[in-house]
mmCIF file of C-alpha atoms in Angstrom:
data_model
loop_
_atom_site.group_PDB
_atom_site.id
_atom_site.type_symbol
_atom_site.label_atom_id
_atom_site.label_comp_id
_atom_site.label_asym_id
_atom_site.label_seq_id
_atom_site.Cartn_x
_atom_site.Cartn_y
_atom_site.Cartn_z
ATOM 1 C CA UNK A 17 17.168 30.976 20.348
ATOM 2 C CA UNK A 18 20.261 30.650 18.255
ATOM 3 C CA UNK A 19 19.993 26.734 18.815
ATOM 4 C CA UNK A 20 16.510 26.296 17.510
ATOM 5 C CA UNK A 21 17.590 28.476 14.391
ATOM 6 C CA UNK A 22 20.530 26.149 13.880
ATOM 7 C CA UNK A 23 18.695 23.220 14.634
ATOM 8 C CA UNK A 24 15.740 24.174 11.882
ATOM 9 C CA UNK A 25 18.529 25.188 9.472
ATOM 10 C CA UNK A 26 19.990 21.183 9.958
ATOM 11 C CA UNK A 27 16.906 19.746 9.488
ATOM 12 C CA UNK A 28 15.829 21.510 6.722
ATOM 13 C CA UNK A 29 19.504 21.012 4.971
ATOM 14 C CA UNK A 30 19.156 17.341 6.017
ATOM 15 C CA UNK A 31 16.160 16.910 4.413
ATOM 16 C CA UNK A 32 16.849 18.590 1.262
ATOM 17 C CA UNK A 33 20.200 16.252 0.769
ATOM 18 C CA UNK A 34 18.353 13.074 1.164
ATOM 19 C CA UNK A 35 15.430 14.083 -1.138
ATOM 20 C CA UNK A 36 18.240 15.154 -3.568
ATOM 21 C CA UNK A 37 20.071 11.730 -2.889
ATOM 22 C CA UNK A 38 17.260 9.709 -3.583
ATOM 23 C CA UNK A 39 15.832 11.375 -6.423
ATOM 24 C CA UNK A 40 19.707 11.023 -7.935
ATOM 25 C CA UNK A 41 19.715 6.930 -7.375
ATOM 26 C CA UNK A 42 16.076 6.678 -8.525
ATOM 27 C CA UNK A 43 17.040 8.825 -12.041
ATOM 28 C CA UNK A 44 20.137 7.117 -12.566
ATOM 29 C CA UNK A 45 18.489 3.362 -12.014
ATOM 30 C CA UNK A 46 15.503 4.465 -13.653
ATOM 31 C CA UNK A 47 17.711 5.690 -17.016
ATOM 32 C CA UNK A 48 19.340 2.591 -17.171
ATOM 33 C CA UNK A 49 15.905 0.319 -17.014
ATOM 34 C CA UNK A 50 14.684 3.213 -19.101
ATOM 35 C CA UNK A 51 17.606 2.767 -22.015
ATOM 36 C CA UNK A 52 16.893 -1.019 -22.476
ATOM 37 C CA UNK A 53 12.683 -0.234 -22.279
ATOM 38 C CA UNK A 54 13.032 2.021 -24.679
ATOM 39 C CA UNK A 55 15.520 -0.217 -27.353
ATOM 40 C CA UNK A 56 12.852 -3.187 -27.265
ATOM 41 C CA UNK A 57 10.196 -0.807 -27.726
ATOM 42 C CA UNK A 58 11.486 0.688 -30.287
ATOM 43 C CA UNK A 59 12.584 -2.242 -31.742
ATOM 44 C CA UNK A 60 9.398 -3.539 -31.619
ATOM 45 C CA UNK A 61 7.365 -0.695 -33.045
ATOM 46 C CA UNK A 62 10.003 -0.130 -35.613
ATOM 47 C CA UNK A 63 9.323 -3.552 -36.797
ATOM 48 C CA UNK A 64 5.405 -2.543 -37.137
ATOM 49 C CA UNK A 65 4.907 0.638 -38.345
ATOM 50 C CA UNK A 66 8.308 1.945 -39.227
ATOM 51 C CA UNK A 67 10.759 4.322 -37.636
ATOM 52 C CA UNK A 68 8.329 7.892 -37.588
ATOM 53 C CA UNK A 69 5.848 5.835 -35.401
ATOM 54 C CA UNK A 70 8.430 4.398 -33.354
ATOM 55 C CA UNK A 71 10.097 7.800 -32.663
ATOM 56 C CA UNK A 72 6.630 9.116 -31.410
ATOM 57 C CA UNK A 73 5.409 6.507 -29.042
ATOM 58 C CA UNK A 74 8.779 6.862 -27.636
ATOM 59 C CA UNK A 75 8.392 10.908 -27.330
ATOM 60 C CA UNK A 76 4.902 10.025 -25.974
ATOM 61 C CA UNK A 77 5.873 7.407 -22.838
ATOM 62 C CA UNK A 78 8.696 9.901 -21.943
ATOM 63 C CA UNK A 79 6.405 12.909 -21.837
ATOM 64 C CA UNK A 80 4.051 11.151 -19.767
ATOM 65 C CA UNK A 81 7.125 10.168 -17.286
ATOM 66 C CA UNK A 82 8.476 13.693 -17.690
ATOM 67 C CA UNK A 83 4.539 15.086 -16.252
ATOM 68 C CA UNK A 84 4.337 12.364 -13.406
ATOM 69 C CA UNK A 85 7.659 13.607 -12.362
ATOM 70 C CA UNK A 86 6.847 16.900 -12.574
ATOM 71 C CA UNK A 87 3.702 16.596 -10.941
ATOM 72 C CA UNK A 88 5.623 15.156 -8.069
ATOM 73 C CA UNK A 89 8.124 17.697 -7.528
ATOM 74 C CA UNK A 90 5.569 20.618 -7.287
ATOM 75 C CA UNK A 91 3.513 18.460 -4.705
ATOM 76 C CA UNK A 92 6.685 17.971 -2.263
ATOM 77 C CA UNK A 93 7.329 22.211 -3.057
ATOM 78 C CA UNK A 94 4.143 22.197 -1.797
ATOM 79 C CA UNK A 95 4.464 20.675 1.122
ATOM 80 C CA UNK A 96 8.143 22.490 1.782
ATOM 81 C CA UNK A 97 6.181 25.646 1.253
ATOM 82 C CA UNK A 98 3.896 25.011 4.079
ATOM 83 C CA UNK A 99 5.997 23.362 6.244
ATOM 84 C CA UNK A 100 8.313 26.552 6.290
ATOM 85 C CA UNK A 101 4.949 29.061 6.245
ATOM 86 C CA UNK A 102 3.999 26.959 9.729
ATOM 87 C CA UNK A 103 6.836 27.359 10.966
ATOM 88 C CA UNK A 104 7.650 31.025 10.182
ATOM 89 C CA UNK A 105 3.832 31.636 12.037
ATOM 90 C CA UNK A 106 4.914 29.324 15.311
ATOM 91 C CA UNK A 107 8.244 31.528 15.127
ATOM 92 C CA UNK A 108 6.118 35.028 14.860
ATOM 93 C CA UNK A 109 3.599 33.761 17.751
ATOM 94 C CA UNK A 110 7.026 32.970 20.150
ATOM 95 C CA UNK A 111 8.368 36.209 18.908
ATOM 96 C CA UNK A 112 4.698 38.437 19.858
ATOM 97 C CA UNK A 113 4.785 36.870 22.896
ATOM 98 C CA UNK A 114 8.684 37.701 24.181
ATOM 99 C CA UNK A 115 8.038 39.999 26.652
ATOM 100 C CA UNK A 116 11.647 42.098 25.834
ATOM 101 C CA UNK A 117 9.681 43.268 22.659
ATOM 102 C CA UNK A 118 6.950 45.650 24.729
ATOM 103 C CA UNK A 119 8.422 48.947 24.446
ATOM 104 C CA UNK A 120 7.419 49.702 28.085
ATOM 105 C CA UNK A 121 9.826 46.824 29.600
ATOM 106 C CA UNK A 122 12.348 48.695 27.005
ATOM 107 C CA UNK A 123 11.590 51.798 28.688
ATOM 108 C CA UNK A 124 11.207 50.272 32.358
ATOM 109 C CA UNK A 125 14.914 48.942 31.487
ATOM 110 C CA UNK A 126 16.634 52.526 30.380
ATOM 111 C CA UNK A 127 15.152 53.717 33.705
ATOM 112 C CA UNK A 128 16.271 51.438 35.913
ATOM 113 C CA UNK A 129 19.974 51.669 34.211
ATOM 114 C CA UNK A 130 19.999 55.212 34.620
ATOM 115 C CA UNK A 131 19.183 55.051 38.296
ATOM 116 C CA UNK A 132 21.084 52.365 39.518
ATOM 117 C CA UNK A 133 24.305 53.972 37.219
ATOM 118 C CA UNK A 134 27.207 51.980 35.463
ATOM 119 C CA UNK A 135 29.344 50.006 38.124
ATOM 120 C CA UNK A 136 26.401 48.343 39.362
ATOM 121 C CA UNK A 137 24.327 47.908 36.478
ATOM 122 C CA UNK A 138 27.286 45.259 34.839
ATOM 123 C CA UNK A 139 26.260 42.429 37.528
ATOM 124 C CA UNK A 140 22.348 43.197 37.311
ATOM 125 C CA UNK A 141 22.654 42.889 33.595
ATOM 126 C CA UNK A 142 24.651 39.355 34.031
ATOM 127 C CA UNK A 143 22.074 38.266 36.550
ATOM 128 C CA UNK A 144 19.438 39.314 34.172
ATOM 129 C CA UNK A 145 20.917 37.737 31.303
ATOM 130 C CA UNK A 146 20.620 34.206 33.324
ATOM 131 C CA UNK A 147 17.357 34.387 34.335
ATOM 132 C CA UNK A 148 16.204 35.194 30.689
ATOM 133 C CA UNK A 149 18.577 32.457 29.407
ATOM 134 C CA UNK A 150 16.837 30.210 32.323
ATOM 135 C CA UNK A 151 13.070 31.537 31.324
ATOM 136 C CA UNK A 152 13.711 30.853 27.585
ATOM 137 C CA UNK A 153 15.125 27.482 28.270
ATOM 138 C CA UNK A 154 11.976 26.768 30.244
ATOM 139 C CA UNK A 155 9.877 27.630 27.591
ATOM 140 C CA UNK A 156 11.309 26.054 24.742
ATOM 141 C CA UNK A 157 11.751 23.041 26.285
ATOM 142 C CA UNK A 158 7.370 23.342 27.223
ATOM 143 C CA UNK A 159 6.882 24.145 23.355
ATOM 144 C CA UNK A 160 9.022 21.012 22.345
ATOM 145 C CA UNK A 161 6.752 18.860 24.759
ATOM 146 C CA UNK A 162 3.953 20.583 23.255
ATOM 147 C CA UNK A 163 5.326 19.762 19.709
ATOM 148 C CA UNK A 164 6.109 16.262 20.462
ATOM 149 C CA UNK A 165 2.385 15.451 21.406
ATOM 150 C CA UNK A 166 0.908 17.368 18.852
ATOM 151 C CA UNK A 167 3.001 15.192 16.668
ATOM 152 C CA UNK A 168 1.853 12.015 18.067
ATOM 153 C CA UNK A 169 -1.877 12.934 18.147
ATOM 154 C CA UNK A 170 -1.746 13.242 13.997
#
């Protein structure tokens, strides 16, 4: 459990850095193509209609970046925002269907503890604790298969 937690955590952090990463590499070359686009155009309007029209197509082509980049950003929030609302319903379906949820095995459990008393119930409990580790092993490992085609099939 703890290990698909961690394992969503490092993918999620991992893809976060490089989407930072590249977004820094594209903005810094993009400023520096930007800075010399933006002398010879205003250059060159400044030579035809003076420095007031020059200043506002300028203003113009970098509002119009300033939207497309904008526009992009809330797209891939978009997409994080699903992503994580997918997974937070795969993790509630896996979590609905643990069977050391039901209050009756809860119950079943106090029971048995009481009856069987406390110098026995320490090797049941590590015996117990090895078959769930083994069960929930078993069925991660048949959700990841399950994942993995699912994947491929899209």
């Amino acid at each position: 459990m703890f290990q698909r937690v961690i394992d969503d955590l490092k993918t999620s952090t991992g893809a976060s850095l490089r989407m930072t990463s590249l977004i820094v590499v594209a903005g810094f070359a993009g400023l520096v193509a930007l800075s010399f686009i933006c002398a010879a155009a205003f250059i060159g309007i400044m030579q035809r209609y003076g420095a007031i029209g020059a200043c506002l197509a300028i203003a113009g082509v970098f509002s119009v970046i300033a939207i497309i980049f904008a526009a992009i950003y809330a797209g891939k929030k978009r997409r994080a925002r699903q992503h994580a609302a997918e997974m937070a319903r795969r993790a509630a379906k896996a979590a609905a269907n643990s069977p050391l949820i039901d209050p009756v095995m809860m119950a079943t459990g106090i029971q048995i503890a009481r009856a069987v008393g406390r110098k026995r119930l320490v090797p049941l409990l590590a015996l117990a604790g090895v078959v769930v580790g083994f069960v929930a092993n078993r069925n991660s490992a048949s959700a990841d298969d399950g994942d993995e085609t699912e994947v491929a099939g899209d």
